[in-house]
C-alpha cells in the first residue's frame, strides 16, 4: 500500500511496509497491557476457557474463512480465465503444470540466496510451500515474467540440475553403459565457422566396443528457448530413448543467447554435424569405417535449430551426407509474434487438409471459412502458463540479438517456416509432434503442410512424413516425464518413431544427367567434360512408417487432427466474446 501511496510500487516499498508493520506489532506487544485495550479484556476472559491448541486452530480457521468469505457467500465474480484453464488441458498435464509452477516459484524465491548448498535447500523448501499455495506460485511467476531476464529463465528452466531432481531422474532412468560428457573441437582451418570447444553428452546402452560397431545414431539439439538448458536438463527422456532404441544419442550443448545470439548456436550445431560426418562418427566413438545413418532430433528451440541445420546441410557445397530422418517436437518454426495466419499459409493448410494426411473429420468448419477468426495459436494461447506472449517476446529478442540486417519475413535459417520449396523437397523423412494448446502448434501445422506440398510438386515420396498433435497439452510436455505418468507412453511412442527412422537406407547424391541447375554447372573451360554435367536430386526411396500396435493405439487415443483444433480454437475464441456458436 505504501508504494502505491508514493506512486512508485516496488519491492523496496514492500520491504519498507513489512518493516513498518513488524515495528507496529512490536510496539503493540511491548507498550499495551497484556490483557489488551479495554474492549479486548472481555474477550480475554472468554478465551480462558480454551486451550492454546484450540485458540490456534480457531484463529487460523477464522482467518481462512475471512479470506475466502467472498467465495463462501457467492460474491466472487466469474473467472473466465480460470474456467478456461480448467477446460483447456488434460488432468495429467494440469497436475504437471501445478508442480512445475511450484518449482518455478520456489526457485525464483531462492535465487539470491548464497551459498549454493543453502540456495538448493531453500528452493526445495519454498517449492513445497508453493505446492500447498498454488495461487501464490502463479502470482510469483507472473511478477517474474513481467521483467524476465536470461538469468531468471536459466534459474527456472534448469531446475533439472537441482541435486534432488537429478537423483530422482537417475533412480527412474534405465541403466546405460555409457553416459559421458566430453568436448569436440571446431576449427576454422577445417572450414568451421569458429574455433571453439563444444561440450557434448553421449548416451548409449552398451559399452565402448559395442558403440564402435554402431551404424546409426541420433544427434540431438536440446531445447531451452535459445537461452538455457544443457543436455543434463533433458537427461530423463534422452536416457529413456537410449535404452529403448539401443542407438547412441549425442546431445549438443551449443552456445546460448543473449551472450551468443543468432547465428552463433546454429553454426555450432551445423559444424558439429560436419565434424561427425567428416570422420564417419569416429570423433564420438564409432569405428569410422562406414558412413553412419543419422537422425536429427530437437525439441522447442532445438527443433528450430534442427530444421535450420537441415536447410544448411541441403544448401552446402560440396554436398554433405544427408540425415535419414528429422524429428521435431513442439518446434518454433516462426520467430515472431504475428497474431494472424496469412492467407497464403492458410491456403496451403486447407489444401493439405483436403489431400491428407492432415486429415479432415466430420466437422463442417475449416480454418478461414469466412468468419475472419483466423487467429494463429500465438494469439489464441497468449496467456499460456509455459509460453505466454511476454515470455515469447523476451526469448525472440534475446535470440535475434537486435540485428537490424535480419529479414525476419524471409530468413529461413531464423524461421524455417520460410524455407523455399526446392529445399523442402529434399527433406528426409520428417516427424513433427506438438501440443494441441501450444502457442507454437500452428508453426508445426503450416510447416508440415508446406513440406508436403513441396514434396508432392517434386514427385518425392512423402508417405512417411507425419504430423501428430497431442490432445489437451501445451508446451514442454516431455519435461513432465517424471511427474506425469501418461507422458511416459508419449516418450515411448516417440522413441519407436526414432528407432524406425534409423532403419531408413542412405540416399546418396551422385551426379547424373537431367535438368540444369545454376549451382551445378561446371566451368566451361573444363576440357575433360564433353557436355555440361549437372546434379539432379535422386528419387527418394519409399520408407513407410512401421510402428507397433502400441503406437497406433496411442496415436488414436491421444492425438487430434488439424481441423478439429482449428474449429475448437475458433469456438473458444467466440465464447470469450460471448458469441453463440452452437448450431440449432
Coordinates of C-alpha atoms in Angstrom, one line a residue:
X1 CA 0.0 0.0 0.0
X2 CA 2.8 2.5 0.9
X3 CA 4.3 2.0 -2.6
X4 CA 1.0 2.9 -4.3
X5 CA 0.6 5.9 -2.0
X6 CA 4.1 7.1 -3.0
X7 CA 3.2 6.4 -6.7
X8 CA 6.2 4.0 -7.1
X9 CA 5.1 0.4 -6.2
X10 CA 8.2 -1.7 -6.0
X11 CA 9.8 -4.5 -3.9
X12 CA 11.7 -1.8 -2.0
X13 CA 8.5 -0.2 -0.8
X14 CA 7.0 -3.6 0.0
X15 CA 10.1 -4.1 2.3
X16 CA 9.5 -0.8 4.0
X17 CA 5.9 -1.7 4.6
X18 CA 6.8 -5.0 6.1
X19 CA 9.3 -3.3 8.4
X20 CA 6.7 -0.8 9.5
X21 CA 4.1 -3.5 10.2
X22 CA 6.6 -5.5 12.3
X23 CA 7.6 -2.4 14.2
X24 CA 4.0 -1.5 15.0
X25 CA 3.3 -5.1 16.1
X26 CA 6.4 -4.9 18.4
X27 CA 5.1 -1.6 20.0
X28 CA 1.6 -3.2 20.5
X29 CA 3.2 -6.1 22.3
X30 CA 5.5 -4.1 24.5
X31 CA 3.5 -1.0 25.3
X32 CA -0.1 -2.2 25.5
X33 CA -1.2 -4.0 28.7
X34 CA -1.1 -7.9 28.4
X35 CA -4.9 -8.1 28.5
X36 CA -5.0 -5.6 25.6
X37 CA -7.2 -2.5 25.3
X38 CA -10.4 -2.3 27.3
X39 CA -12.7 -3.8 24.5
X40 CA -10.4 -6.9 24.4
X41 CA -10.4 -7.6 28.1
X42 CA -13.8 -9.3 28.0
X43 CA -12.6 -11.4 25.0
X44 CA -9.5 -12.3 27.1
X45 CA -11.7 -13.6 29.9
X46 CA -13.8 -15.5 27.4
X47 CA -10.8 -17.2 25.8
X48 CA -9.5 -18.5 29.2
X49 CA -11.9 -21.5 28.8
X50 CA -10.0 -22.7 25.7
X51 CA -6.6 -24.4 25.4
X52 CA -3.8 -22.8 23.4
X53 CA -4.3 -25.5 20.7
X54 CA -8.0 -24.7 20.3
X55 CA -7.2 -21.0 20.2
X56 CA -4.6 -21.5 17.5
X57 CA -6.8 -23.7 15.3
X58 CA -9.8 -21.3 15.8
X59 CA -7.7 -18.3 14.9
X60 CA -6.4 -19.9 11.7
X61 CA -9.8 -21.1 10.7
X62 CA -11.3 -17.7 11.3
X63 CA -8.6 -16.1 9.2
X64 CA -9.1 -18.6 6.4
X65 CA -12.9 -18.1 6.4
X66 CA -12.5 -14.4 6.3
X67 CA -10.0 -14.6 3.4
X68 CA -12.5 -16.8 1.4
X69 CA -15.7 -15.1 2.6
X70 CA -16.4 -13.9 -1.0
X71 CA -16.3 -17.4 -2.2
X72 CA -18.4 -18.9 0.6
X73 CA -21.0 -16.2 0.2
X74 CA -21.1 -16.4 -3.6
X75 CA -19.8 -12.9 -4.1
X76 CA -16.9 -13.8 -6.3
X77 CA -17.2 -12.5 -9.9
X78 CA -16.9 -15.1 -12.7
X79 CA -13.3 -16.1 -13.5
X80 CA -13.4 -17.0 -17.3
X81 CA -9.7 -17.3 -17.4
X82 CA -9.6 -19.9 -14.6
X83 CA -12.5 -21.7 -16.1
X84 CA -10.8 -21.7 -19.5
X85 CA -7.6 -23.2 -18.0
X86 CA -9.6 -25.9 -16.3
X87 CA -11.1 -26.9 -19.6
X88 CA -8.0 -26.4 -21.7
X89 CA -5.6 -29.1 -20.6
X90 CA -5.9 -32.7 -19.6
X91 CA -5.9 -33.6 -15.9
X92 CA -2.4 -35.0 -16.1
X93 CA -0.9 -32.0 -17.8
X94 CA -2.7 -29.7 -15.4
X95 CA -1.1 -31.6 -12.5
X96 CA 2.2 -31.3 -14.2
X97 CA 1.8 -27.5 -14.6
X98 CA 0.9 -27.3 -10.9
X99 CA 4.1 -29.0 -9.9
X100 CA 6.3 -27.1 -12.4
X101 CA 4.7 -23.8 -11.3
X102 CA 5.5 -24.5 -7.7
X103 CA 9.1 -25.4 -8.6
X104 CA 9.5 -22.3 -10.7
X105 CA 8.2 -20.1 -7.8
X106 CA 10.4 -21.8 -5.3
X107 CA 13.5 -21.4 -7.5
X108 CA 12.7 -17.8 -8.2
X109 CA 12.2 -17.0 -4.5
X110 CA 15.6 -18.6 -3.5
X111 CA 17.6 -17.2 -6.5
X112 CA 19.5 -14.6 -4.4
X113 CA 20.5 -16.9 -1.6
X114 CA 24.2 -17.7 -1.1
X115 CA 25.9 -20.2 -0.8
X116 CA 24.7 -22.7 -3.4
X117 CA 24.0 -25.5 -0.8
X118 CA 21.8 -23.2 1.1
X119 CA 20.1 -22.0 -2.0
X120 CA 19.4 -25.6 -3.1
X121 CA 18.0 -26.4 0.3
X122 CA 15.7 -23.3 0.4
X123 CA 14.5 -23.8 -3.1
X124 CA 13.2 -27.2 -2.2
X125 CA 11.5 -25.9 0.9
X126 CA 9.9 -23.0 -0.9
X127 CA 8.8 -25.3 -3.7
X128 CA 7.0 -27.5 -1.2
X129 CA 5.3 -24.4 0.3
X130 CA 4.1 -23.3 -3.2
X131 CA 2.7 -26.8 -3.8
X132 CA 0.2 -26.0 -1.0
X133 CA -0.4 -22.5 -2.2
X134 CA -0.7 -22.7 -6.0
X135 CA -2.2 -19.2 -6.3
X136 CA 0.8 -17.7 -4.6
X137 CA 3.0 -19.6 -7.0
X138 CA 1.2 -18.2 -10.0
X139 CA 1.4 -14.7 -8.5
X140 CA 5.1 -15.1 -8.0
X141 CA 5.7 -16.4 -11.5
X142 CA 3.6 -13.7 -13.1
X143 CA 5.6 -11.0 -11.3
X144 CA 8.9 -12.5 -12.5
X145 CA 7.7 -12.9 -16.1
X146 CA 7.0 -9.1 -16.3
X147 CA 10.7 -8.4 -16.0
X148 CA 12.1 -11.7 -17.1
X149 CA 15.8 -12.0 -17.9
X150 CA 18.1 -14.7 -19.2
X151 CA 19.3 -15.4 -15.6
X152 CA 15.7 -15.8 -14.5
X153 CA 15.0 -18.2 -17.3
X154 CA 18.0 -20.3 -16.5
X155 CA 17.1 -20.4 -12.9
X156 CA 13.6 -21.6 -13.7
X157 CA 14.2 -23.9 -16.7
X158 CA 17.4 -25.6 -15.4
X159 CA 15.7 -26.9 -12.3
X160 CA 16.6 -30.4 -13.5
X161 CA 20.2 -29.7 -12.3
X162 CA 19.0 -29.5 -8.7
X163 CA 20.6 -32.4 -6.7
X164 CA 17.2 -33.8 -5.5
X165 CA 15.7 -33.8 -9.0
X166 CA 18.9 -35.2 -10.6
X167 CA 18.8 -38.0 -8.1
X168 CA 15.2 -38.8 -8.8
X169 CA 16.0 -38.8 -12.6
X170 CA 18.9 -41.2 -12.0
X171 CA 16.7 -43.5 -10.0
X172 CA 13.9 -43.7 -12.6
X173 CA 16.2 -43.8 -15.7
X174 CA 17.4 -47.0 -17.4
X175 CA 20.9 -48.1 -16.6
X176 CA 23.3 -47.2 -19.5
X177 CA 26.7 -48.5 -20.2
X178 CA 27.9 -45.0 -21.4
X179 CA 26.8 -41.6 -20.2
X180 CA 29.8 -39.5 -20.9
X181 CA 30.3 -35.7 -21.3
X182 CA 33.3 -34.6 -23.5
X183 CA 34.3 -31.8 -25.9
X184 CA 34.6 -31.7 -29.6
X185 CA 36.9 -29.2 -31.2
X186 CA 35.9 -26.9 -34.0
X187 CA 38.5 -25.2 -36.2
X188 CA 38.3 -22.5 -38.8
X189 CA 41.2 -24.4 -40.6
X190 CA 38.8 -27.3 -41.1
X191 CA 36.2 -25.0 -42.6
X192 CA 34.1 -24.4 -39.5
X193 CA 32.6 -21.1 -38.6
X194 CA 34.7 -20.6 -35.4
X195 CA 37.5 -22.1 -33.3
X196 CA 35.6 -23.5 -30.3
X197 CA 35.3 -26.4 -27.9
X198 CA 31.8 -27.7 -27.8
X199 CA 30.5 -29.8 -24.9
X200 CA 28.5 -32.8 -25.9
X201 CA 27.0 -35.7 -23.9
X202 CA 26.8 -39.3 -25.2
X203 CA 24.1 -41.7 -24.0
X204 CA 24.4 -45.4 -25.0
X205 CA 23.1 -48.6 -23.7
X206 CA 26.2 -50.7 -24.4
X207 CA 29.9 -50.5 -23.9
X208 CA 32.7 -48.8 -25.9
X209 CA 33.2 -51.9 -28.1
X210 CA 29.5 -52.1 -28.9
X211 CA 29.5 -48.4 -29.6
X212 CA 32.3 -48.8 -32.2
X213 CA 30.1 -51.3 -34.1
X214 CA 27.1 -49.0 -34.4
X215 CA 26.0 -48.0 -37.9
X216 CA 23.4 -45.4 -36.9
X217 CA 23.0 -42.8 -34.1
X218 CA 20.7 -39.9 -33.0
X219 CA 22.0 -36.3 -33.0
X220 CA 20.1 -34.2 -30.5
X221 CA 19.9 -30.4 -30.3
X222 CA 18.1 -29.8 -26.9
X223 CA 15.6 -27.0 -26.4
X224 CA 15.6 -24.2 -23.9
X225 CA 14.3 -21.1 -25.6
X226 CA 17.7 -20.5 -27.2
X227 CA 18.9 -19.2 -23.8
X228 CA 19.0 -22.1 -21.3
X229 CA 19.1 -25.8 -20.7
X230 CA 22.1 -28.1 -21.5
X231 CA 21.8 -31.8 -22.2
X232 CA 21.6 -32.7 -18.5
X233 CA 18.3 -30.9 -18.3
X234 CA 16.9 -33.4 -20.8
X235 CA 18.6 -36.4 -19.5
X236 CA 15.4 -38.2 -18.3
X237 CA 13.9 -38.8 -21.7
X238 CA 17.3 -39.0 -23.6
X239 CA 18.3 -41.8 -21.3
X240 CA 14.9 -43.5 -21.9
X241 CA 15.3 -43.2 -25.6
X242 CA 18.9 -44.6 -25.5
X243 CA 17.6 -47.6 -23.5
X244 CA 14.6 -48.1 -25.8
X245 CA 16.2 -47.7 -29.2
X246 CA 19.6 -49.2 -28.4
X247 CA 21.2 -46.4 -30.5
X248 CA 23.8 -43.9 -29.3
X249 CA 22.4 -40.4 -28.7
X250 CA 24.7 -37.4 -28.9
X251 CA 23.3 -34.2 -27.4
X252 CA 25.0 -30.9 -28.1
X253 CA 25.5 -28.1 -25.6
X254 CA 25.6 -25.2 -28.1
X255 CA 26.2 -21.6 -27.0
X256 CA 23.2 -19.8 -25.8
X257 CA 21.7 -16.3 -26.3
X258 CA 21.8 -13.5 -25.3
X259 CA 25.6 -13.8 -24.9
X260 CA 25.7 -15.6 -28.2
X261 CA 22.7 -14.6 -30.4
X262 CA 21.8 -15.9 -33.8
X263 CA 23.5 -17.4 -35.7
X264 CA 26.2 -18.5 -33.2
X265 CA 24.4 -21.5 -31.8
X266 CA 23.1 -22.6 -35.2
X267 CA 26.6 -22.5 -36.7
X268 CA 27.9 -24.6 -33.9
X269 CA 25.2 -27.2 -34.4
X270 CA 25.9 -27.3 -38.1
X271 CA 29.7 -27.6 -37.6
X272 CA 29.2 -30.4 -35.2
X273 CA 27.2 -32.3 -37.9
X274 CA 30.0 -31.6 -40.4
X275 CA 32.7 -32.8 -38.0
X276 CA 30.8 -36.0 -37.3
X277 CA 30.2 -36.8 -41.0
X278 CA 33.7 -35.9 -42.0
X279 CA 35.1 -38.6 -39.6
X280 CA 32.2 -41.0 -40.1
X281 CA 31.5 -40.8 -36.4
X282 CA 35.0 -41.7 -35.3
X283 CA 35.1 -38.5 -33.2
X284 CA 32.4 -39.8 -30.9
X285 CA 33.5 -43.4 -30.7
X286 CA 32.2 -45.1 -33.8
X287 CA 34.6 -47.1 -35.9
X288 CA 34.7 -44.5 -38.7
X289 CA 34.8 -47.3 -41.3
X290 CA 31.4 -46.7 -42.7
X291 CA 29.1 -43.7 -43.1
X292 CA 26.7 -43.8 -40.2
X293 CA 22.9 -43.2 -40.6
X294 CA 22.0 -40.1 -38.6
X295 CA 18.6 -39.0 -37.3
X296 CA 18.4 -35.3 -36.1
X297 CA 16.1 -34.7 -33.2
X298 CA 15.2 -31.5 -31.4
X299 CA 12.6 -30.1 -29.1
X300 CA 11.3 -26.5 -28.9
X301 CA 14.2 -24.2 -29.8
X302 CA 16.2 -27.3 -30.5
X303 CA 13.6 -28.2 -33.1
X304 CA 14.1 -24.8 -34.7
X305 CA 17.8 -25.4 -34.9
X306 CA 17.3 -28.9 -36.3
X307 CA 15.3 -27.6 -39.2
X308 CA 17.7 -24.8 -39.8
X309 CA 20.7 -27.2 -39.7
X310 CA 18.8 -29.3 -42.2
X311 CA 18.5 -26.3 -44.5
X312 CA 22.2 -25.6 -44.2
X313 CA 23.1 -29.3 -45.0
X314 CA 21.0 -29.3 -48.1
X315 CA 22.5 -26.0 -49.4
X316 CA 26.1 -26.8 -48.5
X317 CA 28.6 -27.1 -51.3
X318 CA 30.2 -29.6 -51.7
X319 CA 27.3 -31.9 -50.8
X320 CA 27.2 -33.4 -47.3
X321 CA 25.8 -36.8 -46.3
X322 CA 22.2 -36.3 -45.5
X323 CA 20.4 -37.4 -42.4
X324 CA 18.0 -40.3 -42.8
X325 CA 15.3 -38.6 -40.6
X326 CA 14.3 -35.4 -38.9
X327 CA 12.2 -35.4 -35.7
X328 CA 10.9 -32.2 -34.3
X329 CA 8.9 -31.9 -31.0
X330 CA 6.9 -28.6 -30.5
X331 CA 9.4 -26.6 -32.6
X332 CA 9.3 -22.8 -33.0
X333 CA 9.3 -22.5 -36.8
X334 CA 8.4 -18.8 -37.0
X335 CA 10.4 -16.5 -34.8
X336 CA 8.0 -13.6 -34.5
X337 CA 4.8 -12.5 -32.8
X338 CA 2.3 -12.2 -35.7
X339 CA -1.2 -13.0 -34.4
X340 CA -2.9 -13.7 -37.7
X341 CA -2.5 -16.6 -40.2
X342 CA -1.6 -15.2 -43.6
X343 CA -3.9 -16.0 -46.5
X344 CA -1.1 -17.9 -48.3
X345 CA -0.3 -20.1 -45.3
X346 CA -4.0 -20.7 -44.7
X347 CA -4.4 -21.8 -48.3
X348 CA -1.6 -24.3 -48.0
X349 CA -3.0 -25.8 -44.8
X350 CA -6.5 -26.1 -46.3
X351 CA -5.1 -27.7 -49.4
X352 CA -3.2 -30.3 -47.4
X353 CA -6.2 -30.9 -45.2
X354 CA -8.1 -31.9 -48.2
X355 CA -5.3 -34.1 -49.6
X356 CA -4.2 -35.6 -46.2
X357 CA -2.7 -36.8 -44.0
X358 CA -3.5 -33.6 -42.2
X359 CA -7.0 -35.2 -42.0
X360 CA -10.4 -33.7 -42.1
X361 CA -13.2 -35.1 -40.0
X362 CA -17.0 -34.7 -39.8
X363 CA -16.8 -31.1 -38.7
X364 CA -18.2 -28.7 -41.3
X365 CA -15.9 -25.8 -40.4
X366 CA -12.4 -25.3 -41.6
X367 CA -9.9 -22.6 -40.8
X368 CA -10.6 -19.4 -42.8
X369 CA -14.2 -20.3 -43.7
X370 CA -15.1 -16.6 -44.0
X371 CA -15.8 -15.6 -40.4
X372 CA -12.5 -13.8 -40.1
X373 CA -11.5 -15.8 -37.0
X374 CA -8.1 -17.0 -38.4
X375 CA -6.1 -16.1 -35.3
X376 CA -2.9 -18.2 -35.0
X377 CA -2.0 -20.2 -31.9
X378 CA 0.3 -17.5 -30.5
X379 CA -2.8 -15.2 -30.2
X380 CA -5.2 -17.9 -29.2
X381 CA -2.9 -19.1 -26.3
X382 CA -1.1 -15.9 -25.5
X383 CA -1.9 -16.4 -21.8
X384 CA -0.3 -19.9 -21.8
X385 CA 1.4 -20.7 -18.5
X386 CA 4.6 -22.0 -20.1
X387 CA 5.0 -19.8 -23.2
X388 CA 2.9 -16.7 -22.7
X389 CA 3.3 -13.8 -25.2
X390 CA 5.6 -11.8 -22.9
X391 CA 7.8 -14.8 -22.4
X392 CA 8.0 -15.5 -26.2
X393 CA 8.8 -11.8 -26.9
X394 CA 11.7 -11.9 -24.5
X395 CA 13.1 -15.1 -25.9
X396 CA 12.9 -13.9 -29.5
X397 CA 14.5 -10.6 -28.8
X398 CA 17.4 -12.4 -27.0
X399 CA 17.8 -14.9 -29.8
X400 CA 17.8 -12.4 -32.7
X401 CA 20.1 -10.0 -30.7
X402 CA 18.8 -6.8 -32.3
X403 CA 20.5 -7.4 -35.6
X404 CA 18.9 -4.8 -38.0
X405 CA 20.0 -6.6 -41.1
X406 CA 17.9 -9.7 -40.4
X407 CA 14.9 -10.0 -42.6
X408 CA 12.5 -11.9 -40.4
X409 CA 9.9 -12.3 -43.2
X410 CA 12.2 -14.4 -45.4
X411 CA 15.2 -15.7 -43.5
X412 CA 14.7 -19.4 -43.3
X413 CA 17.6 -20.0 -41.0
X414 CA 15.9 -17.9 -38.3
X415 CA 12.4 -19.1 -39.2
X416 CA 12.4 -22.4 -41.0
X417 CA 8.7 -21.8 -41.9
X418 CA 10.0 -19.6 -44.7
X419 CA 12.1 -22.4 -46.3
X420 CA 11.7 -22.4 -50.1
X421 CA 10.0 -25.3 -51.8
X422 CA 13.2 -26.5 -53.6
X423 CA 14.8 -27.1 -50.2
X424 CA 11.8 -28.6 -48.6
X425 CA 11.5 -31.1 -51.4
X426 CA 14.9 -32.5 -50.4
X427 CA 14.0 -33.1 -46.7
X428 CA 14.3 -36.6 -45.4
X429 CA 11.6 -38.5 -43.6
X430 CA 10.1 -35.9 -41.1
X431 CA 8.1 -36.4 -38.0
X432 CA 6.6 -33.4 -36.1
X433 CA 4.8 -33.6 -32.8
X434 CA 3.2 -30.6 -31.0
X435 CA 0.6 -29.9 -28.3
X436 CA -2.9 -29.0 -29.2
X437 CA -2.9 -26.0 -26.9
X438 CA 0.7 -24.9 -27.6
X439 CA 1.2 -21.3 -28.8
X440 CA 3.6 -22.8 -31.4
X441 CA 1.3 -25.5 -32.7
X442 CA 0.4 -23.6 -35.9
X443 CA 4.1 -23.4 -36.8
X444 CA 4.1 -27.2 -37.0
X445 CA 0.8 -27.4 -39.0
X446 CA 1.9 -24.8 -41.5
X447 CA 5.4 -26.2 -41.9
X448 CA 4.2 -29.7 -42.4
X449 CA 1.7 -28.5 -45.0
X450 CA 4.4 -26.6 -46.9
X451 CA 6.7 -29.6 -46.7
X452 CA 4.1 -32.0 -48.1
X453 CA 3.2 -29.5 -50.9
X454 CA 6.8 -29.1 -51.9
X455 CA 7.5 -32.9 -51.9
X456 CA 4.3 -33.6 -53.9
X457 CA 5.2 -31.0 -56.5
X458 CA 8.6 -32.6 -56.9
X459 CA 7.1 -36.1 -57.1
X460 CA 9.0 -37.1 -54.0
X461 CA 7.9 -39.8 -51.6
X462 CA 6.1 -38.3 -48.6
X463 CA 4.2 -41.2 -47.1
X464 CA 6.4 -41.3 -44.0
X465 CA 6.1 -37.6 -43.2
X466 CA 4.0 -37.3 -40.1
X467 CA 2.4 -34.6 -38.0
X468 CA 0.9 -35.6 -34.6
X469 CA -0.9 -33.1 -32.4
X470 CA -1.3 -34.3 -28.8
X471 CA -4.7 -33.6 -27.3
X472 CA -5.1 -31.3 -24.3
X473 CA -1.4 -30.3 -23.7
X474 CA 0.7 -27.2 -24.3
X475 CA 4.4 -26.8 -24.5
X476 CA 7.3 -28.7 -22.7
X477 CA 5.3 -31.9 -22.0
X478 CA 8.4 -34.0 -22.4
X479 CA 9.9 -32.3 -19.3
X480 CA 7.0 -33.8 -17.3
X481 CA 8.0 -37.4 -17.9
X482 CA 9.0 -37.9 -14.3
X483 CA 5.8 -36.3 -12.8
X484 CA 3.0 -37.1 -15.3
X485 CA 2.7 -40.9 -15.8
X486 CA 0.9 -40.6 -19.2
X487 CA 3.9 -38.8 -20.6
X488 CA 5.9 -42.0 -20.4
X489 CA 3.8 -43.5 -23.1
X490 CA 4.4 -40.4 -25.2
X491 CA 8.1 -40.7 -24.8
X492 CA 7.9 -44.4 -25.7
X493 CA 5.9 -43.6 -28.9
X494 CA 8.5 -41.0 -30.0
X495 CA 11.3 -43.5 -29.2
X496 CA 9.7 -46.1 -31.5
X497 CA 9.4 -43.5 -34.3
X498 CA 13.2 -42.8 -34.0
X499 CA 14.1 -46.5 -34.0
X500 CA 12.1 -47.0 -37.1
X501 CA 13.5 -43.8 -38.7
X502 CA 17.1 -45.1 -38.2
X503 CA 16.3 -48.1 -40.4
X504 CA 16.0 -45.8 -43.4
X505 CA 18.6 -46.6 -46.0
X506 CA 21.1 -43.9 -47.2
X507 CA 20.2 -41.9 -50.2
X508 CA 23.5 -41.0 -52.0
X509 CA 23.6 -37.8 -54.1
X510 CA 25.6 -38.7 -57.2
X511 CA 25.9 -36.6 -60.3
X512 CA 23.6 -37.5 -63.1
X513 CA 22.2 -36.1 -66.3
X514 CA 19.0 -34.2 -66.1
X515 CA 17.5 -30.8 -65.5
X516 CA 20.0 -27.9 -65.4
X517 CA 20.8 -26.1 -62.2
X518 CA 22.8 -22.9 -62.0
X519 CA 24.5 -24.2 -58.9
X520 CA 25.7 -27.4 -60.6
X521 CA 27.1 -26.2 -63.9
X522 CA 30.8 -27.0 -64.2
X523 CA 33.2 -24.4 -65.6
X524 CA 33.0 -24.1 -69.4
X525 CA 36.8 -24.5 -69.7
X526 CA 36.7 -28.0 -68.2
X527 CA 38.4 -29.9 -71.1
X528 CA 37.6 -33.3 -69.7
X529 CA 33.9 -32.8 -70.0
X530 CA 32.4 -33.0 -73.4
X531 CA 29.0 -31.9 -72.2
X532 CA 27.7 -29.8 -69.3
X533 CA 27.3 -32.1 -66.3
X534 CA 24.6 -31.2 -63.8
X535 CA 23.4 -32.6 -60.5
X536 CA 19.8 -33.7 -60.0
X537 CA 18.3 -34.8 -56.8
X538 CA 17.8 -38.6 -56.8
X539 CA 14.4 -40.3 -56.4
X540 CA 13.6 -40.8 -52.8
X541 CA 13.4 -44.4 -51.6
X542 CA 9.9 -45.1 -50.2
X543 CA 10.1 -45.6 -46.5
X544 CA 6.6 -46.0 -45.0
X545 CA 6.3 -45.9 -41.2
X546 CA 6.5 -49.3 -39.4
X547 CA 5.2 -48.8 -35.9
X548 CA 3.9 -51.1 -33.3
X549 CA 0.2 -51.6 -32.4
X550 CA 1.0 -49.8 -29.1
X551 CA 2.0 -46.6 -31.1
X552 CA -1.1 -46.8 -33.3
X553 CA -3.4 -47.2 -30.3
X554 CA -1.6 -44.4 -28.5
X555 CA -2.0 -42.1 -31.5
X556 CA -5.6 -42.9 -31.9
X557 CA -6.4 -42.2 -28.3
X558 CA -4.2 -39.2 -27.7
X559 CA -3.7 -37.2 -30.9
X560 CA -6.1 -34.9 -32.8
X561 CA -6.4 -33.7 -36.4
X562 CA -5.7 -30.1 -37.5
X563 CA -9.3 -29.4 -38.5
X564 CA -10.6 -30.2 -35.0
X565 CA -8.1 -28.0 -33.2
X566 CA -8.8 -25.0 -35.5
X567 CA -12.5 -25.3 -35.0
X568 CA -12.3 -25.8 -31.2
X569 CA -10.0 -22.8 -31.0
X570 CA -12.4 -20.7 -33.1
X571 CA -15.3 -21.7 -30.9
X572 CA -13.3 -21.0 -27.7
X573 CA -12.4 -17.5 -29.0
X574 CA -16.0 -16.7 -29.9
X575 CA -17.1 -18.0 -26.5
X576 CA -14.8 -15.4 -24.9
X577 CA -16.6 -12.7 -26.9
X578 CA -20.0 -14.1 -25.8
X579 CA -20.9 -15.1 -29.3
X580 CA -23.2 -18.1 -29.6
X581 CA -21.6 -20.8 -31.8
X582 CA -24.0 -23.7 -31.2
X583 CA -26.0 -24.9 -34.1
X584 CA -29.7 -25.2 -33.7

